[in-house]
Short mmCIF file of N, CA and C in Angstrom, two decimals:
data_model
loop_
_atom_site.label_atom_id
_atom_site.label_comp_id
_atom_site.label_asym_id
_atom_site.label_seq_id
_atom_site.Cartn_x
_atom_site.Cartn_y
_atom_site.Cartn_z
N UNK X 1 -10.03 -45.73 -9.67
CA UNK X 1 -10.63 -45.18 -10.92
C UNK X 1 -11.44 -43.70 -10.80
N UNK X 2 -11.32 -43.35 -11.92
CA UNK X 2 -12.05 -41.81 -11.83
C UNK X 2 -13.59 -42.20 -11.86
N UNK X 3 -14.46 -41.45 -10.67
CA UNK X 3 -15.64 -41.84 -10.99
C UNK X 3 -16.69 -40.47 -10.81
N UNK X 4 -17.28 -40.08 -11.58
CA UNK X 4 -18.40 -38.89 -11.75
C UNK X 4 -19.57 -39.21 -11.59
N UNK X 5 -20.38 -38.85 -10.44
CA UNK X 5 -21.82 -39.14 -10.52
C UNK X 5 -22.35 -37.93 -10.02
N UNK X 6 -23.39 -37.68 -11.10
CA UNK X 6 -24.21 -36.66 -11.43
C UNK X 6 -25.37 -36.82 -10.44
N UNK X 7 -25.93 -35.73 -10.23
CA UNK X 7 -27.42 -35.88 -9.21
C UNK X 7 -28.26 -34.70 -9.80
N UNK X 8 -29.42 -34.53 -9.16
CA UNK X 8 -30.09 -32.86 -9.25
C UNK X 8 -31.18 -33.19 -10.49
N UNK X 9 -30.92 -33.92 -11.58
CA UNK X 9 -32.11 -33.42 -12.45
C UNK X 9 -33.32 -33.79 -11.97
N UNK X 10 -34.21 -33.61 -12.76
CA UNK X 10 -35.53 -33.75 -12.65
C UNK X 10 -36.61 -33.00 -13.88
N UNK X 11 -37.85 -32.99 -13.61
CA UNK X 11 -38.47 -32.58 -14.40
C UNK X 11 -39.18 -31.13 -13.85
N UNK X 12 -38.94 -29.79 -14.77
CA UNK X 12 -39.30 -28.78 -14.09
C UNK X 12 -40.13 -28.04 -15.20
N UNK X 13 -40.94 -26.87 -14.88
CA UNK X 13 -42.01 -26.26 -15.63
C UNK X 13 -40.87 -24.91 -16.58
N UNK X 14 -40.97 -24.83 -17.61
CA UNK X 14 -40.36 -23.29 -18.40
C UNK X 14 -40.20 -22.35 -17.05
N UNK X 15 -38.90 -21.81 -17.28
CA UNK X 15 -39.03 -20.81 -16.41
C UNK X 15 -38.03 -20.84 -14.81
N UNK X 16 -38.37 -22.16 -14.85
CA UNK X 16 -38.26 -22.61 -13.74
C UNK X 16 -36.15 -22.90 -13.46
N UNK X 17 -35.76 -23.58 -12.10
CA UNK X 17 -34.71 -23.77 -12.06
C UNK X 17 -34.28 -25.21 -11.32
N UNK X 18 -33.10 -25.76 -11.52
CA UNK X 18 -32.76 -26.91 -11.45
C UNK X 18 -31.23 -26.53 -11.04
N UNK X 19 -30.47 -27.16 -9.96
CA UNK X 19 -29.28 -27.52 -9.73
C UNK X 19 -28.71 -28.71 -9.86
N UNK X 20 -27.82 -29.00 -10.93
CA UNK X 20 -27.12 -30.19 -10.62
C UNK X 20 -25.67 -30.39 -10.33
N UNK X 21 -25.43 -31.43 -9.66
CA UNK X 21 -24.08 -31.26 -8.83
C UNK X 21 -23.55 -32.88 -9.50
N UNK X 22 -22.24 -32.85 -9.30
CA UNK X 22 -21.05 -33.88 -10.37
C UNK X 22 -20.09 -34.17 -8.90
N UNK X 23 -20.41 -35.15 -8.33
CA UNK X 23 -19.27 -35.54 -7.40
C UNK X 23 -18.11 -36.69 -7.70
N UNK X 24 -17.11 -35.97 -7.72
CA UNK X 24 -15.72 -36.42 -8.01
C UNK X 24 -15.38 -37.65 -7.16
N UNK X 25 -14.32 -38.58 -7.90
CA UNK X 25 -13.52 -39.42 -6.75
C UNK X 25 -12.57 -40.06 -7.74
N UNK X 26 -11.37 -40.36 -7.02
CA UNK X 26 -10.48 -40.91 -7.32
C UNK X 26 -9.40 -40.19 -8.51
N UNK X 27 -9.34 -38.81 -8.20
CA UNK X 27 -8.73 -37.95 -8.65
C UNK X 27 -8.43 -36.82 -7.72
N UNK X 28 -7.35 -36.21 -8.65
CA UNK X 28 -6.74 -35.04 -7.81
C UNK X 28 -7.32 -33.73 -8.18
N UNK X 29 -8.79 -33.30 -7.93
CA UNK X 29 -9.50 -32.53 -8.09
C UNK X 29 -9.26 -31.35 -8.59
N UNK X 30 -8.46 -30.87 -7.89
CA UNK X 30 -7.84 -29.53 -7.78
C UNK X 30 -6.94 -29.16 -8.83
N UNK X 31 -6.75 -30.39 -9.70
CA UNK X 31 -5.80 -30.31 -11.16
C UNK X 31 -6.51 -29.99 -12.09
N UNK X 32 -7.71 -30.33 -12.33
CA UNK X 32 -8.52 -30.61 -13.70
C UNK X 32 -9.76 -29.53 -13.64
N UNK X 33 -10.03 -29.08 -15.21
CA UNK X 33 -10.77 -28.31 -15.51
C UNK X 33 -12.00 -29.52 -15.14
N UNK X 34 -13.45 -28.98 -15.23
CA UNK X 34 -14.36 -29.82 -15.09
C UNK X 34 -15.44 -29.25 -16.02
N UNK X 35 -16.05 -29.84 -16.81
CA UNK X 35 -17.27 -29.17 -17.73
C UNK X 35 -18.80 -30.28 -17.41
N UNK X 36 -19.59 -29.63 -17.95
CA UNK X 36 -20.71 -30.17 -18.13
C UNK X 36 -20.79 -30.04 -19.99
N UNK X 37 -21.65 -31.05 -20.12
CA UNK X 37 -22.20 -31.65 -21.56
C UNK X 37 -23.49 -31.94 -21.24
N UNK X 38 -24.32 -31.97 -22.61
CA UNK X 38 -25.54 -32.66 -22.66
C UNK X 38 -26.15 -33.00 -23.83
N UNK X 39 -26.98 -34.10 -23.80
CA UNK X 39 -27.49 -34.82 -24.90
C UNK X 39 -29.10 -34.81 -24.94
N UNK X 40 -29.53 -34.35 -26.34
CA UNK X 40 -30.84 -34.43 -26.49
C UNK X 40 -31.19 -35.49 -27.40
N UNK X 41 -32.37 -36.12 -27.02
CA UNK X 41 -33.00 -36.99 -28.05
C UNK X 41 -32.49 -36.78 -29.63
N UNK X 42 -31.78 -37.80 -30.12
CA UNK X 42 -31.52 -37.36 -31.46
C UNK X 42 -30.55 -36.70 -31.90
N UNK X 43 -29.81 -35.88 -30.85
CA UNK X 43 -28.73 -34.94 -31.08
C UNK X 43 -27.32 -35.35 -30.61
N UNK X 44 -26.62 -34.90 -31.17
CA UNK X 44 -25.19 -35.10 -30.89
C UNK X 44 -25.17 -34.47 -29.29
N UNK X 45 -24.15 -34.96 -28.64
CA UNK X 45 -23.70 -34.26 -27.32
C UNK X 45 -23.09 -32.82 -27.49
N UNK X 46 -23.44 -32.02 -26.77
CA UNK X 46 -23.01 -30.35 -26.96
C UNK X 46 -22.13 -29.97 -25.62
N UNK X 47 -21.45 -29.16 -25.99
CA UNK X 47 -20.84 -28.31 -24.38
C UNK X 47 -21.82 -27.64 -24.29
N UNK X 48 -21.63 -27.59 -22.59
CA UNK X 48 -22.34 -26.20 -21.98
C UNK X 48 -21.73 -25.38 -20.97
N UNK X 49 -21.27 -25.95 -20.50
CA UNK X 49 -20.17 -25.01 -19.64
C UNK X 49 -18.81 -25.73 -18.88
N UNK X 50 -17.97 -25.08 -18.41
CA UNK X 50 -16.83 -25.29 -17.68
C UNK X 50 -16.05 -24.77 -17.01
N UNK X 51 -14.94 -25.16 -16.46
CA UNK X 51 -14.87 -24.26 -15.30
C UNK X 51 -13.27 -24.55 -15.14
N UNK X 52 -12.23 -23.88 -14.73
CA UNK X 52 -10.87 -24.18 -14.70
C UNK X 52 -10.56 -24.58 -13.48
N UNK X 53 -9.48 -25.46 -13.22
CA UNK X 53 -9.11 -26.45 -12.23
C UNK X 53 -8.95 -25.24 -10.92
N UNK X 54 -8.69 -24.04 -11.46
CA UNK X 54 -8.71 -23.17 -9.71
C UNK X 54 -10.02 -22.65 -9.18
N UNK X 55 -10.93 -22.66 -10.74
CA UNK X 55 -12.31 -21.72 -10.33
C UNK X 55 -12.79 -20.74 -10.68
N UNK X 56 -11.00 -20.16 -11.47
CA UNK X 56 -10.91 -18.58 -11.58
C UNK X 56 -11.53 -18.54 -13.02
N UNK X 57 -11.63 -18.98 -13.56
CA UNK X 57 -12.21 -19.06 -15.41
C UNK X 57 -13.08 -20.18 -15.49
N UNK X 58 -14.18 -19.25 -16.23
CA UNK X 58 -15.47 -20.29 -16.86
C UNK X 58 -16.11 -19.99 -18.18
N UNK X 59 -16.55 -20.97 -18.46
CA UNK X 59 -16.56 -20.82 -20.20
C UNK X 59 -18.04 -21.73 -20.41
N UNK X 60 -18.93 -20.89 -21.20
CA UNK X 60 -20.69 -21.26 -21.22
C UNK X 60 -20.61 -21.41 -22.70
N UNK X 61 -21.47 -22.18 -23.49
CA UNK X 61 -22.38 -22.15 -24.37
C UNK X 61 -22.76 -21.11 -24.89
N UNK X 62 -23.13 -20.56 -25.85
CA UNK X 62 -24.29 -19.27 -26.17
C UNK X 62 -25.37 -19.70 -25.74
N UNK X 63 -25.61 -20.47 -25.87
CA UNK X 63 -27.45 -21.16 -25.30
C UNK X 63 -27.66 -21.12 -24.08
N UNK X 64 -26.50 -20.94 -23.14
CA UNK X 64 -27.29 -21.24 -21.77
C UNK X 64 -26.25 -19.62 -20.93
N UNK X 65 -25.38 -19.08 -22.03
CA UNK X 65 -25.22 -17.84 -21.32
C UNK X 65 -26.04 -16.77 -20.80
N UNK X 66 -25.96 -16.42 -18.96
CA UNK X 66 -26.72 -15.76 -18.75
C UNK X 66 -27.73 -16.09 -18.00
N UNK X 67 -27.88 -17.55 -18.60
CA UNK X 67 -28.98 -18.70 -17.37
C UNK X 67 -28.35 -19.32 -16.66
N UNK X 68 -27.17 -20.14 -17.06
CA UNK X 68 -26.63 -21.27 -16.50
C UNK X 68 -25.29 -20.18 -15.70
N UNK X 69 -24.98 -20.79 -14.28
CA UNK X 69 -23.64 -20.46 -13.70
C UNK X 69 -23.29 -22.14 -13.33
N UNK X 70 -21.90 -22.05 -13.70
CA UNK X 70 -21.13 -23.22 -13.41
C UNK X 70 -20.21 -22.80 -11.90
N UNK X 71 -20.18 -23.83 -11.00
CA UNK X 71 -19.23 -23.52 -9.78
C UNK X 71 -18.43 -24.89 -9.27
N UNK X 72 -17.66 -24.45 -8.56
CA UNK X 72 -16.76 -25.89 -8.00
C UNK X 72 -16.53 -25.73 -6.67
N UNK X 73 -16.36 -26.40 -6.06
CA UNK X 73 -15.95 -26.67 -4.34
C UNK X 73 -14.78 -27.67 -4.30
N UNK X 74 -14.01 -27.38 -4.32
CA UNK X 74 -12.38 -27.90 -4.24
C UNK X 74 -12.55 -28.66 -2.85
N UNK X 75 -12.86 -28.32 -1.89
CA UNK X 75 -13.09 -28.82 -0.33
C UNK X 75 -13.66 -30.25 -0.52
N UNK X 76 -15.16 -30.26 -1.57
CA UNK X 76 -15.94 -31.36 -1.63
C UNK X 76 -15.76 -32.18 -2.65
N UNK X 77 -14.85 -31.90 -3.71
CA UNK X 77 -14.68 -32.33 -4.56
C UNK X 77 -16.16 -32.58 -5.86
N UNK X 78 -16.91 -31.30 -6.02
CA UNK X 78 -17.84 -31.20 -6.54
C UNK X 78 -18.07 -29.96 -7.25
N UNK X 79 -18.47 -30.21 -8.62
CA UNK X 79 -18.91 -29.39 -9.41
C UNK X 79 -20.56 -28.66 -9.50
N UNK X 80 -20.78 -27.98 -9.89
CA UNK X 80 -21.95 -27.76 -9.97
C UNK X 80 -22.55 -27.01 -11.00
N UNK X 81 -24.23 -26.92 -11.52
CA UNK X 81 -24.35 -26.50 -12.63
C UNK X 81 -26.18 -25.97 -12.02
N UNK X 82 -25.95 -24.38 -11.61
CA UNK X 82 -27.07 -24.08 -11.59
C UNK X 82 -27.87 -23.69 -12.70
N UNK X 83 -28.99 -24.41 -13.13
CA UNK X 83 -30.03 -23.77 -14.44
C UNK X 83 -31.02 -22.77 -14.11
N UNK X 84 -31.10 -21.55 -14.36
CA UNK X 84 -32.21 -20.63 -14.43
C UNK X 84 -33.05 -20.48 -15.52
N UNK X 85 -34.18 -19.93 -15.50
CA UNK X 85 -35.07 -19.65 -16.61
C UNK X 85 -34.84 -20.76 -17.63
N UNK X 86 -35.18 -21.83 -17.27
CA UNK X 86 -35.48 -23.38 -17.97
C UNK X 86 -36.05 -23.12 -19.69
N UNK X 87 -35.75 -23.62 -20.45
CA UNK X 87 -36.48 -23.52 -21.78
C UNK X 87 -36.88 -25.14 -21.98
N UNK X 88 -37.47 -25.17 -22.77
CA UNK X 88 -37.97 -27.04 -23.37
C UNK X 88 -36.72 -27.43 -24.02
N UNK X 89 -36.04 -26.40 -24.77
CA UNK X 89 -35.14 -26.64 -25.66
C UNK X 89 -33.68 -27.18 -24.67
N UNK X 90 -33.86 -27.11 -23.35
CA UNK X 90 -32.72 -27.32 -22.53
C UNK X 90 -32.84 -28.76 -21.89
N UNK X 91 -33.98 -29.66 -22.29
CA UNK X 91 -34.21 -31.02 -21.71
C UNK X 91 -33.19 -32.00 -22.30
N UNK X 92 -32.62 -32.70 -22.21
CA UNK X 92 -31.39 -33.48 -22.26
C UNK X 92 -30.97 -34.13 -21.06
N UNK X 93 -30.09 -35.40 -21.42
CA UNK X 93 -29.22 -36.04 -20.48
C UNK X 93 -28.06 -35.10 -20.38
N UNK X 94 -27.72 -34.35 -18.93
CA UNK X 94 -26.59 -33.57 -18.48
C UNK X 94 -25.72 -34.47 -17.70
N UNK X 95 -24.12 -34.75 -18.77
CA UNK X 95 -23.10 -35.13 -18.05
C UNK X 95 -22.00 -34.33 -17.40
N UNK X 96 -21.22 -35.04 -16.66
CA UNK X 96 -20.23 -34.13 -15.99
C UNK X 96 -18.84 -34.74 -16.65
N UNK X 97 -18.01 -34.36 -17.03
CA UNK X 97 -16.86 -34.95 -17.42
C UNK X 97 -15.84 -34.01 -16.97
N UNK X 98 -14.25 -34.58 -17.26
CA UNK X 98 -13.12 -33.96 -16.80
C UNK X 98 -12.16 -33.93 -17.83
N UNK X 99 -11.45 -32.71 -17.77
CA UNK X 99 -10.52 -32.60 -18.84
C UNK X 99 -9.72 -33.51 -18.71
N UNK X 100 -9.03 -34.04 -19.97
CA UNK X 100 -8.20 -35.13 -19.66
C UNK X 100 -6.62 -35.12 -19.72
N UNK X 101 -6.37 -33.53 -19.56
CA UNK X 101 -5.13 -33.16 -19.36
C UNK X 101 -4.85 -32.22 -17.77
N UNK X 102 -4.18 -32.75 -16.98
CA UNK X 102 -4.33 -31.60 -15.82
C UNK X 102 -3.97 -30.39 -15.92
N UNK X 103 -4.78 -29.47 -15.81
CA UNK X 103 -3.70 -28.17 -15.55
C UNK X 103 -4.56 -27.31 -16.53
N UNK X 104 -4.80 -28.08 -17.68
CA UNK X 104 -5.65 -27.74 -19.32
C UNK X 104 -6.39 -26.62 -18.79
N UNK X 105 -6.62 -25.29 -19.50
CA UNK X 105 -7.98 -24.87 -19.43
C UNK X 105 -8.38 -24.27 -20.42
N UNK X 106 -9.62 -24.17 -20.76
CA UNK X 106 -10.59 -23.35 -22.27
C UNK X 106 -10.82 -24.42 -23.18
N UNK X 107 -10.71 -25.74 -22.76
CA UNK X 107 -11.43 -26.49 -23.67
C UNK X 107 -12.78 -26.90 -23.72
N UNK X 108 -12.98 -27.04 -24.93
CA UNK X 108 -14.83 -27.03 -24.98
C UNK X 108 -15.19 -28.40 -25.83
N UNK X 109 -14.01 -28.88 -26.51
CA UNK X 109 -14.64 -29.81 -27.23
C UNK X 109 -14.69 -31.23 -26.69
N UNK X 110 -15.42 -32.09 -26.82
CA UNK X 110 -15.72 -33.49 -26.38
C UNK X 110 -14.73 -34.34 -26.21
N UNK X 111 -14.03 -34.50 -27.02
CA UNK X 111 -12.46 -35.18 -27.39
C UNK X 111 -11.33 -34.61 -26.14
N UNK X 112 -11.51 -33.80 -25.77
CA UNK X 112 -10.62 -33.11 -24.67
C UNK X 112 -11.42 -33.61 -23.27
N UNK X 113 -12.32 -34.46 -23.13
CA UNK X 113 -13.04 -34.66 -21.97
C UNK X 113 -13.13 -35.92 -21.61
N UNK X 114 -12.97 -36.56 -20.51
CA UNK X 114 -12.87 -38.31 -20.28
C UNK X 114 -13.78 -38.23 -18.85
N UNK X 115 -13.42 -39.81 -18.73
CA UNK X 115 -14.27 -40.00 -17.30
C UNK X 115 -15.97 -39.48 -17.10
N UNK X 116 -16.28 -39.45 -18.28
CA UNK X 116 -17.69 -39.05 -18.21
C UNK X 116 -18.74 -39.91 -17.06
N UNK X 117 -19.66 -39.23 -16.39
CA UNK X 117 -20.69 -39.56 -15.36
C UNK X 117 -21.84 -40.45 -16.16
N UNK X 118 -22.52 -41.21 -15.46
CA UNK X 118 -23.64 -41.65 -16.05
C UNK X 118 -25.09 -41.00 -16.59
N UNK X 119 -24.53 -39.52 -16.27
CA UNK X 119 -25.68 -38.31 -16.96
C UNK X 119 -26.73 -38.36 -15.90
N UNK X 120 -27.50 -37.31 -15.88
CA UNK X 120 -28.54 -36.97 -14.88
C UNK X 120 -29.78 -36.34 -16.16
N UNK X 121 -31.28 -36.98 -16.27
CA UNK X 121 -31.98 -36.24 -16.76
C UNK X 121 -32.79 -35.15 -16.44
N UNK X 122 -32.61 -34.03 -17.45
CA UNK X 122 -33.30 -32.71 -16.95
C UNK X 122 -34.40 -32.59 -18.32
N UNK X 123 -36.11 -32.37 -17.64
CA UNK X 123 -36.67 -32.51 -18.55
C UNK X 123 -37.59 -30.76 -18.21
N UNK X 124 -37.60 -30.29 -19.67
CA UNK X 124 -38.41 -28.99 -19.04
C UNK X 124 -39.65 -28.85 -19.75
N UNK X 125 -40.63 -28.73 -19.06
CA UNK X 125 -42.32 -28.73 -20.20
C UNK X 125 -42.33 -27.42 -20.06
N UNK X 126 -43.30 -27.39 -21.41
CA UNK X 126 -43.57 -25.53 -21.76
C UNK X 126 -45.02 -25.70 -21.31
#
């Protein structure tokens, strides 16, 4: 079955950086758009960024545009989220997910994604 395992979270001061990784198995990785979502305490899970199956297209939430970069290494079945200029508002559990449909692009809505990882906590102190 599909398994997504996130890593790289931690505690960082405002203005700092973190790089999250999501290792995927049990799927044809190169056929799926991959995405990062996050959920802050007391809030709904929200879209952060996505990268198309080819890596040729990327999509970002307005709140992270210009600060976060999503990338993928298809040889390693891994998707990354480089987070720079972190803010306390970025504090959340970050989840990796894959699009439910092969070769789909452009989705940002949570129902379009499945096979969620367990999440990795990111805490940004002020």
